[in-house]
Short mmCIF file of C-alpha atoms in Angstrom, two decimals:
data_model
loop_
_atom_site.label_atom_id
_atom_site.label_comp_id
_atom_site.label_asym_id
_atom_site.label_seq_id
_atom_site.Cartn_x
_atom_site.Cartn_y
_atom_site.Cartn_z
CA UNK A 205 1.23 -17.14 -15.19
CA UNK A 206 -2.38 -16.14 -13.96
CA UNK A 207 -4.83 -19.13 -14.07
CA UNK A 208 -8.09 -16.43 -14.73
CA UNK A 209 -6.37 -14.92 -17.85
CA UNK A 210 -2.91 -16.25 -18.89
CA UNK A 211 -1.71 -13.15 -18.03
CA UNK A 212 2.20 -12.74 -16.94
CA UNK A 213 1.54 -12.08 -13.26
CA UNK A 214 4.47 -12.67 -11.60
CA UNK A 215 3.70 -15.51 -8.84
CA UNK A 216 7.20 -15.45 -7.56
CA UNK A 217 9.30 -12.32 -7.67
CA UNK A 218 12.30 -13.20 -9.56
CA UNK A 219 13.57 -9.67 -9.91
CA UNK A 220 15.23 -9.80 -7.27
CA UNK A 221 19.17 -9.34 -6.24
CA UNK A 222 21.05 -12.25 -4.77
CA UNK A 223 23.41 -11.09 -2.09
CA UNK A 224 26.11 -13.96 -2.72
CA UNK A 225 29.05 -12.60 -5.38
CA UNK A 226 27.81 -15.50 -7.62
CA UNK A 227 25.18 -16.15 -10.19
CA UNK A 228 23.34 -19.37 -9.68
CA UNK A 229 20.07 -21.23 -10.26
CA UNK A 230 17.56 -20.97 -7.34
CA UNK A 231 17.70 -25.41 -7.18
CA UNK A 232 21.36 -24.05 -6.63
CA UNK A 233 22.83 -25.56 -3.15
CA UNK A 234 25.56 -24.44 -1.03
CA UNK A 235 27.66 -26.21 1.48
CA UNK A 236 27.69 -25.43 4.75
CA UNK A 237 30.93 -23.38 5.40
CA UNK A 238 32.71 -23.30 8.11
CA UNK A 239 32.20 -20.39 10.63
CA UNK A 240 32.38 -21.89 14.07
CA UNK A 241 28.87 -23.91 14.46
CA UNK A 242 28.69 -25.19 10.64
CA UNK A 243 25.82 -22.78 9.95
CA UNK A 244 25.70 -21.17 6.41
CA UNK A 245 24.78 -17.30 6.40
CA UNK A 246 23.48 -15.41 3.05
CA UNK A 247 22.75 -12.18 3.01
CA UNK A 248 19.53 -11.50 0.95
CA UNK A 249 18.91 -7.07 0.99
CA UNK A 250 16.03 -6.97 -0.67
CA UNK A 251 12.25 -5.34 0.14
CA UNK A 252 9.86 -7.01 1.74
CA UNK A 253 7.77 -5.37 -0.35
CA UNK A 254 9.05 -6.42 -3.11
CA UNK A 255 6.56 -9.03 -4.11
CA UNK A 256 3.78 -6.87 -3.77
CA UNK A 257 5.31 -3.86 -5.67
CA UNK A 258 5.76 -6.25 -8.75
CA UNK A 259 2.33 -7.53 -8.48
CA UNK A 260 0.90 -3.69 -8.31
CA UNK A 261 2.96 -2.87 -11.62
CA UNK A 262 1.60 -6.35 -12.97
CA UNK A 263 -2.10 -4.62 -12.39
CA UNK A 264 -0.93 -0.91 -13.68
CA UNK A 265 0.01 -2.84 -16.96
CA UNK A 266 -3.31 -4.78 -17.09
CA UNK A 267 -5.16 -1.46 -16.22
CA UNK A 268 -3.31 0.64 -18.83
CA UNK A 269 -3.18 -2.16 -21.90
CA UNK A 270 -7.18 -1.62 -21.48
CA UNK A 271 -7.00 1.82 -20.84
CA UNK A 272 -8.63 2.11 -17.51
CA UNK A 273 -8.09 4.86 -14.75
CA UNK A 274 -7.99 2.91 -11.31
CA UNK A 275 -8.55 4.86 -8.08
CA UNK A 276 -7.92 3.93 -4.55
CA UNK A 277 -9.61 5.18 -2.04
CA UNK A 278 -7.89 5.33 1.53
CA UNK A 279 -10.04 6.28 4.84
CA UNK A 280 -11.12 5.44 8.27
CA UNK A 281 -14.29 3.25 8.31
CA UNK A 282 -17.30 5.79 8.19
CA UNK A 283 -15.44 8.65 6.46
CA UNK A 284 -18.01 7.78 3.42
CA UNK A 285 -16.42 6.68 0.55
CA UNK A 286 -19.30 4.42 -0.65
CA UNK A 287 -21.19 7.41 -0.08
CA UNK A 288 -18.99 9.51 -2.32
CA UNK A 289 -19.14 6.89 -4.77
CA UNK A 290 -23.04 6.52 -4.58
CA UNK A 291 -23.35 10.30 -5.41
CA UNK A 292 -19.94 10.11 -8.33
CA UNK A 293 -22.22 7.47 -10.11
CA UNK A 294 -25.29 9.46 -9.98
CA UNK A 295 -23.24 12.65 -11.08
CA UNK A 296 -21.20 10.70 -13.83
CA UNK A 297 -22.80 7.72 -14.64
CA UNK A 298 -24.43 8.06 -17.87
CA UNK A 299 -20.98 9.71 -19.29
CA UNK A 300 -18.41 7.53 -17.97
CA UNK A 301 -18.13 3.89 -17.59
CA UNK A 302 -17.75 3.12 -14.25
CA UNK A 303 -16.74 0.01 -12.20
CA UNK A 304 -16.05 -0.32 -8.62
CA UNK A 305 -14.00 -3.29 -6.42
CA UNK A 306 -14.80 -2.86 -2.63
CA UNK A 307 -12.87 -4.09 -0.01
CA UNK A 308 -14.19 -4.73 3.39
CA UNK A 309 -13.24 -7.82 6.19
CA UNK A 310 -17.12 -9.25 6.17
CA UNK A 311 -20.14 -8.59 4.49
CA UNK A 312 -21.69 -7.98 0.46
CA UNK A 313 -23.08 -4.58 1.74
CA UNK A 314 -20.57 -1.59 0.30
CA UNK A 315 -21.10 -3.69 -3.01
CA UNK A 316 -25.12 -4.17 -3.05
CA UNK A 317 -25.19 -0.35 -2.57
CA UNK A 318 -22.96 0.35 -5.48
CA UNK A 319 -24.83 -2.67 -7.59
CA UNK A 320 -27.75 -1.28 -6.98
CA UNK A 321 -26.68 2.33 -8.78
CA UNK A 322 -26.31 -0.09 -11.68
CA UNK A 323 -22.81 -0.45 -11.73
CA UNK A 324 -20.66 -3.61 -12.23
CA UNK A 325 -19.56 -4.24 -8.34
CA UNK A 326 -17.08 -6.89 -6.74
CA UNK A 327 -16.93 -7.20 -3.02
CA UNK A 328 -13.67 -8.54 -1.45
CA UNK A 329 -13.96 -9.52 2.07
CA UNK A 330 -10.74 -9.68 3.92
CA UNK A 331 -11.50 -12.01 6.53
CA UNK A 332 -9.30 -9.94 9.07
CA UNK A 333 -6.74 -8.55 7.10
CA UNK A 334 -6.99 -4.82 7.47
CA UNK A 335 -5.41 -4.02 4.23
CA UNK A 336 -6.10 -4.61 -0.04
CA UNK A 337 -2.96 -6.15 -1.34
CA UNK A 338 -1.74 -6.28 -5.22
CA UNK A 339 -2.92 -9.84 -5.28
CA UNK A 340 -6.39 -9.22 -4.18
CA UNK A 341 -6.98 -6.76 -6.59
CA UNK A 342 -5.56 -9.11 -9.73
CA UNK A 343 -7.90 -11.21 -8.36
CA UNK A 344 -10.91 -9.09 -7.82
CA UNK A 345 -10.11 -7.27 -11.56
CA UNK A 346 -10.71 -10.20 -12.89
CA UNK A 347 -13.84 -11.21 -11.23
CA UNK A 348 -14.98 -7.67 -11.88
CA UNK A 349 -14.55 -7.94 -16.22
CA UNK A 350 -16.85 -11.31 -15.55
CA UNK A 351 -19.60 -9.24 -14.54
CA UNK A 352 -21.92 -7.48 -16.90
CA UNK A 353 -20.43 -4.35 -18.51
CA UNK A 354 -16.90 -4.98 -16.46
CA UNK A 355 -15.24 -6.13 -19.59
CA UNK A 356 -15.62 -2.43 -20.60
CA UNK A 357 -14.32 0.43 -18.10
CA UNK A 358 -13.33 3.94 -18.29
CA UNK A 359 -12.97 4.01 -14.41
CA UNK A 360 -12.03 1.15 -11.92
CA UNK A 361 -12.62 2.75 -7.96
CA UNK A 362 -10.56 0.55 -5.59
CA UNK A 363 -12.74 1.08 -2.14
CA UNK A 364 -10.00 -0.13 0.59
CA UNK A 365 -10.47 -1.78 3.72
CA UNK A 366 -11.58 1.39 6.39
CA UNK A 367 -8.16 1.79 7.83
CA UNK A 368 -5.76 5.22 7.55
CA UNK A 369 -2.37 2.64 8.47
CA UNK A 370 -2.24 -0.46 6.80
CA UNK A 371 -3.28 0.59 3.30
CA UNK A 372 -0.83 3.40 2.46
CA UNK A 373 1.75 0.82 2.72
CA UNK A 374 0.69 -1.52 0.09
CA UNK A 375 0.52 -0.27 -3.93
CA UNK A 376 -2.27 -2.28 -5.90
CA UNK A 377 -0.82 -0.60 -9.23
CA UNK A 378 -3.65 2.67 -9.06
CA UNK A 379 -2.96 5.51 -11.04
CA UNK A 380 -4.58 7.65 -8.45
CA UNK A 381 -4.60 7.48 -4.60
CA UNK A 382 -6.88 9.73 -3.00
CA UNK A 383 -7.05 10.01 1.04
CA UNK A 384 -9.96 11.18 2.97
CA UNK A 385 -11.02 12.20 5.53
CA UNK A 386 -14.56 13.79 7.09
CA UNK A 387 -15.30 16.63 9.11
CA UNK A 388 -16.04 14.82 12.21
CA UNK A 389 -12.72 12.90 12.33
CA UNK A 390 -11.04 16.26 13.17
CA UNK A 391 -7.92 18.05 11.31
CA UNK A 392 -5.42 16.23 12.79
CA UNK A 393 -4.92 13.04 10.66
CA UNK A 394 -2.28 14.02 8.36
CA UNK A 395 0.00 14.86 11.39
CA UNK A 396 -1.32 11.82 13.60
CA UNK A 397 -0.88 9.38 9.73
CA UNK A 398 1.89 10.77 7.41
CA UNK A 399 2.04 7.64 5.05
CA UNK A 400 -1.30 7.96 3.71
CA UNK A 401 -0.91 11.26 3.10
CA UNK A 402 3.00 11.31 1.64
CA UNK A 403 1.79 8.50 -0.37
CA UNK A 404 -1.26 9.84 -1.83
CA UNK A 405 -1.98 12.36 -4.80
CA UNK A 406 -5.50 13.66 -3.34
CA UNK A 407 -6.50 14.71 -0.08
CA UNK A 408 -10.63 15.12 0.16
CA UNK A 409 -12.05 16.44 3.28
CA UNK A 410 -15.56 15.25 3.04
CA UNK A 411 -18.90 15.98 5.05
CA UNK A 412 -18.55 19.33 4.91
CA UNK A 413 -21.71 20.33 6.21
CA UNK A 414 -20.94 19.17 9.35
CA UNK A 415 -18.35 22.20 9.29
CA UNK A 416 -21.43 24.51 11.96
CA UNK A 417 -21.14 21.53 13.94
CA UNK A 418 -17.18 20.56 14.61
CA UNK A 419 -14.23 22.22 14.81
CA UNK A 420 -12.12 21.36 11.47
CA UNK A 421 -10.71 24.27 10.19
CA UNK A 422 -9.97 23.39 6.63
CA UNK A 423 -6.90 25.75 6.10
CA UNK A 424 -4.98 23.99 8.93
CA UNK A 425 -5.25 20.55 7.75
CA UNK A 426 -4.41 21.64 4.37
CA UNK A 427 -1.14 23.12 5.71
CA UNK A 428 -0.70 20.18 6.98
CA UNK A 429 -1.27 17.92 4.92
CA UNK A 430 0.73 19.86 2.13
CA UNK A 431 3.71 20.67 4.62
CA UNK A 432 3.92 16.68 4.46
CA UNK A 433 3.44 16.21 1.22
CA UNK A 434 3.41 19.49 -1.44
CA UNK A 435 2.33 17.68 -4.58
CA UNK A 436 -1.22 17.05 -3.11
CA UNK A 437 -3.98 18.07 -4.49
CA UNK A 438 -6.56 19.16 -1.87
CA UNK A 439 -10.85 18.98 -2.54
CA UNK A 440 -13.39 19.66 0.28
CA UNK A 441 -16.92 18.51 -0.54
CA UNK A 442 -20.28 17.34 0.72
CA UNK A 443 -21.66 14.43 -0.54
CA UNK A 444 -25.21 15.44 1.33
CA UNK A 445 -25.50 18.99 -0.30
CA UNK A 446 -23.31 18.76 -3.34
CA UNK A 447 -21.06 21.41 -2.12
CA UNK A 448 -17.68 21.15 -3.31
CA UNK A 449 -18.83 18.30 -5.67
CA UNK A 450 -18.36 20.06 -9.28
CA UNK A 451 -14.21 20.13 -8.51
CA UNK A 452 -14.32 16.25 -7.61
CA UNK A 453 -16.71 15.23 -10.69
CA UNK A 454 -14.47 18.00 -13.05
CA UNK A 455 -11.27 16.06 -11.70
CA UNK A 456 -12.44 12.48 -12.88
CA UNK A 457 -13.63 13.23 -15.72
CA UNK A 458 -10.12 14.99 -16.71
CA UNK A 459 -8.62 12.02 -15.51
CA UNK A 460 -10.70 9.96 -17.92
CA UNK A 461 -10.40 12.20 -20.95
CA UNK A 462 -6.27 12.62 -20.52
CA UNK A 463 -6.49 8.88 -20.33
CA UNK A 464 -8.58 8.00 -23.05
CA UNK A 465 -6.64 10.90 -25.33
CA UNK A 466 -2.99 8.81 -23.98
CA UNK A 467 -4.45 5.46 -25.13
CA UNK A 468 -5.74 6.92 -28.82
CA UNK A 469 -2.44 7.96 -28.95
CA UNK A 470 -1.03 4.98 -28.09
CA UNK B 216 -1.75 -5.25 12.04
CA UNK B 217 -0.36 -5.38 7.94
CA UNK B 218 2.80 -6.64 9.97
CA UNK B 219 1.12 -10.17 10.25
CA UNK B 220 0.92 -10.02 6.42
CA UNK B 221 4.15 -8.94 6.22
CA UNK B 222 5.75 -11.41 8.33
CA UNK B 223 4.03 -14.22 6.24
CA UNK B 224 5.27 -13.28 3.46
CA UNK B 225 8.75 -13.10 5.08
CA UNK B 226 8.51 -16.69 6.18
CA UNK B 227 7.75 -17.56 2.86
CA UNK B 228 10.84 -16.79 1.38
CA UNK B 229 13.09 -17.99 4.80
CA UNK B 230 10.67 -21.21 3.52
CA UNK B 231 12.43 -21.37 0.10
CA UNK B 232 15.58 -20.12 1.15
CA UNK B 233 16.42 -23.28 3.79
CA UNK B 234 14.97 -25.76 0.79
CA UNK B 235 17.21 -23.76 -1.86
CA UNK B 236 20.10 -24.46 0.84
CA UNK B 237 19.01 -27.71 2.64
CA UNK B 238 18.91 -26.21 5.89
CA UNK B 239 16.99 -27.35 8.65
CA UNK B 240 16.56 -25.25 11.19
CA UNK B 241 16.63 -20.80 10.67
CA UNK B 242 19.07 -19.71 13.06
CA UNK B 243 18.60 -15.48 12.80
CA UNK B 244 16.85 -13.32 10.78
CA UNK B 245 18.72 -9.82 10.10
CA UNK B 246 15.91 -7.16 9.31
CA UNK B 247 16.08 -3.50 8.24
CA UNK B 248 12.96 -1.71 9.38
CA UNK B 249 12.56 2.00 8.59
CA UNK B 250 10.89 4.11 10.63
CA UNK B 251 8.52 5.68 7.90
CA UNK B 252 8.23 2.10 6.14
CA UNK B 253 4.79 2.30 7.89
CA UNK B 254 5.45 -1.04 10.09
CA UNK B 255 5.51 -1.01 13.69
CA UNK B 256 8.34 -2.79 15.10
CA UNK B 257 6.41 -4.47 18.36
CA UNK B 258 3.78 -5.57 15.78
CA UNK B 259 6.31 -7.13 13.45
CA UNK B 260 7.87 -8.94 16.45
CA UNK B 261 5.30 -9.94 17.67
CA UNK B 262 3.78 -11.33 14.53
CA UNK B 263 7.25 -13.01 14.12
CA UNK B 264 7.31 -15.20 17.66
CA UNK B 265 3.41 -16.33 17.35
CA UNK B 266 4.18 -17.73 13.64
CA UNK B 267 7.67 -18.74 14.18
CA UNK B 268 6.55 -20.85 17.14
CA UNK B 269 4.00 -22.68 15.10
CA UNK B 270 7.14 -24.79 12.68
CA UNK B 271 10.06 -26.87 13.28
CA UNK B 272 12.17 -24.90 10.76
CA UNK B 273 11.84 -21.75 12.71
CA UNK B 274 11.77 -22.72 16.49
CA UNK B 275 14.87 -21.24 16.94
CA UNK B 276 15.28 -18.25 14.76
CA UNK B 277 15.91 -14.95 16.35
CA UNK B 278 15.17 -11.79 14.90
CA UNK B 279 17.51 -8.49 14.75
CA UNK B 280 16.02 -5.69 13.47
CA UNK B 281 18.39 -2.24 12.91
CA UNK B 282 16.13 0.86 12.64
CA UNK B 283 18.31 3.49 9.98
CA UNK B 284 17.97 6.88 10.67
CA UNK B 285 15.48 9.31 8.63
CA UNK B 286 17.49 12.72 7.14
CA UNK B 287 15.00 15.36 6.78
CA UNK B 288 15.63 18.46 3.86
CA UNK B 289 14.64 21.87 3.91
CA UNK B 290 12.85 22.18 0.82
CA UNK B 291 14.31 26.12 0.75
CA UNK B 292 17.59 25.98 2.16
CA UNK B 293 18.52 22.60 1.99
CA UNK B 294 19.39 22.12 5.77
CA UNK B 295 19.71 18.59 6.58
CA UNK B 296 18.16 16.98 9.74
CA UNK B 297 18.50 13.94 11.23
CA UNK B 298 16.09 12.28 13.51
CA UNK B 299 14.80 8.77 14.62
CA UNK B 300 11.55 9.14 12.53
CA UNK B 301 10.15 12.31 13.76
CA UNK B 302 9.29 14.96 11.29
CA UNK B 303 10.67 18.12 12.97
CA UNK B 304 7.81 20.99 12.93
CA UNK B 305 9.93 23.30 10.85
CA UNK B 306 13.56 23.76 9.42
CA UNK B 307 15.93 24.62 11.98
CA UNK B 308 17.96 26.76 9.72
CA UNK B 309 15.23 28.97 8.16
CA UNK B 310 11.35 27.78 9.29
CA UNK B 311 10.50 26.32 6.32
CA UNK B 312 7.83 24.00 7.27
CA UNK B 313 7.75 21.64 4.27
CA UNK B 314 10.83 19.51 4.47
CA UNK B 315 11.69 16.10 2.70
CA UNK B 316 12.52 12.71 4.14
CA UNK B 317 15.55 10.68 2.34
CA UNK B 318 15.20 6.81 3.32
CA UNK B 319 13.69 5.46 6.15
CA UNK B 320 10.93 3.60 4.37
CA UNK B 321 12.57 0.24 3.24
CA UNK B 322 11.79 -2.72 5.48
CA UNK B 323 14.55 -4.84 4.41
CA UNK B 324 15.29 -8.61 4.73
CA UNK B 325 19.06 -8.04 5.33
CA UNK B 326 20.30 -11.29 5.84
CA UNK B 327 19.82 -14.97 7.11
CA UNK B 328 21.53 -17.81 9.20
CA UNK B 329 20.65 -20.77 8.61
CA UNK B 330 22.09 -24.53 9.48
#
């Protein structure tokens, strides 16, 4: 049970398999048997994972019971996702209800910038860990609906901690995980870091009009990127000029409106 | 370095497995680690003899980690390749670049001695 909101998180994954051929209670003891040096061995098979995945579907309920589309964001550091998000606010704003949780190792900054556009903000610093986890974000959600107008989103963004590795492995319950990367960084990534790309259902090449100045040619990291994963969806957009910007802003607000028409229905 | 985390959380539940059992000590640690599961195996060691070294329970455990091998579909033909991890560059059968991983991505706590 949460202490924030009484929700059922689950603090203890109890879902999973025992390996013995028994059913027992986890106070349950065995004896030692004997196998040579009176040590006992169980075998466990199950996901290290496994914790985290049931937090992340704990979230997906909590997001979907108040009908919220939840984004996360995967990048290197610098690839501008607060950027992207400082221009989706402007763009979207004033239509949709927005709220963002960013995740960084130190510092309030990534959140002041997105407080300052207006919009409810919650900044959770890492202290080292190079990853968002399920728990973090159950955490953070909360602390987000304390703060004025985050009791009432249409959109949560999930900013992750700048890293291409660490992140694809964990699930925070998003509906949506969206990968970029900018022109600078070079076409390579998807080959060089499969798992954020097999993982995710966007791929957005941003700072695009730094295309003059770099050599990025969008086709082959699209190949790519699809040859590692088909079912991605592929943007390419410049925060700076607005180029490319009408198919991201057209694609959120779809997601919103499919959303809010699924929870009226509902 | 998500394999610290991951470790962690994997002494955790060798934690509450010896007090479920009344064990003492954690002899070996049997781990399945895929190579697409996204976790580097020198990483996870690693993160598993700094932490083990810091508790009684676990100043003995040894770690065995078996890496499964990843099969690799031709979405077109269906050709089946197997490799270590590597994604081959095209089906070997036809040239079909977009092919399909089965397993590989489970990172598995397999099973545990304990005394």
């Amino acid at each position: 049970m949460c202490d924030a909101c009484g929700c059922h998180a689950p603090t203890h994954g109890h879902n999973h398999q025992h390996g013995h051929d028994h059913a027992h209670d986890h106070d349950h003891q065995h004896e030692p048997r004997p196998n040579g040096n009176d040590s006992l061995i169980v075998d466990i098979n199950r996901s290290l994972f496994a914790a985290n995945d049931a937090l992340a579907r704990s979230n997906r309920e909590h997001f979907d019971t108040d009908g919220i589309v939840v984004l996360n964001l995967i990048s290197s550091p610098g690839s501008g996702k607060t950027t992207l998000l400082e221009h989706t606010i402007d763009r979207l704003g004033s239509e949709i209800r927005i709220g963002v949780i960013e995740g960084d190792i130190e510092t309030e900054r990534d959140a002041e910038r997105i407080r300052a556009k207006g919009v409810p903000a919650v900044q959770l610093t890492t202290g080292g860990a190079c990853h968002l986890d399920a728990a973090m974000i159950h955490r953070g959600f909360h602390q987000l609906q304390r703060e004025p107008g985050g009791d009432q989103l249409d959109l949560l963004v999930i900013e992750n901690v700048g890293n291409l590795v660490c992140p694809a492995t964990f699930s925070l319950g998003e509906h949506q995980r969206i990968v970029l990367v900018s022109v600078p960084e070079g076409p390579d990534k998807p080959a060089k870091y499969p798992k954020a790309f097999t993982s995710s259902q966007v791929f957005l090449i941003t700072k695009t009009d730094l295309l003059p100045y770099f050599d990025f040619p969008i086709e082959e990291a699209t190949r790519e990127a699809l040859s590692l994963n088909p079912a991605l969806q592929v943007m390419a957009l410049s925060a700076k000029t607005g180029d490319g910007f009408e198919a991201w802003i057209n694609y959120l607000r779809s997601l919103v409106k499919s959303n809010q028409e699924r929870t009226a229905r509902a | 370095m998500h394999e610290i985390s991951l470790v962690q959380n994997l002494l955790e539940q060798l934690r509450d497995l010896a007090h479920q059992n009344n064990a003492q000590r954690i002899l070996r640690v049997k781990m399945v680690i895929g190579p697409l599961s996204g976790v580097v195996i020198d990483s996870f060691t690693f993160g598993f003899d700094i932490l083990t070294k810091q508790e009684q329970l676990f100043d003995q455990a040894t770690l065995e980690i078996s890496i499964p091998k990843v099969v690799f579909r031709c979405v077109r033909c269906g050709h089946e390749m197997e490799t270590d991890g590597q994604r081959p560059s095209g089906c070997l059968a036809c040239s079909e670049p977009i092919l399909m991983p089965e397993g590989g991505d489970d990172l598995i706590l397999q099973q545990v001695e304990l005394e």
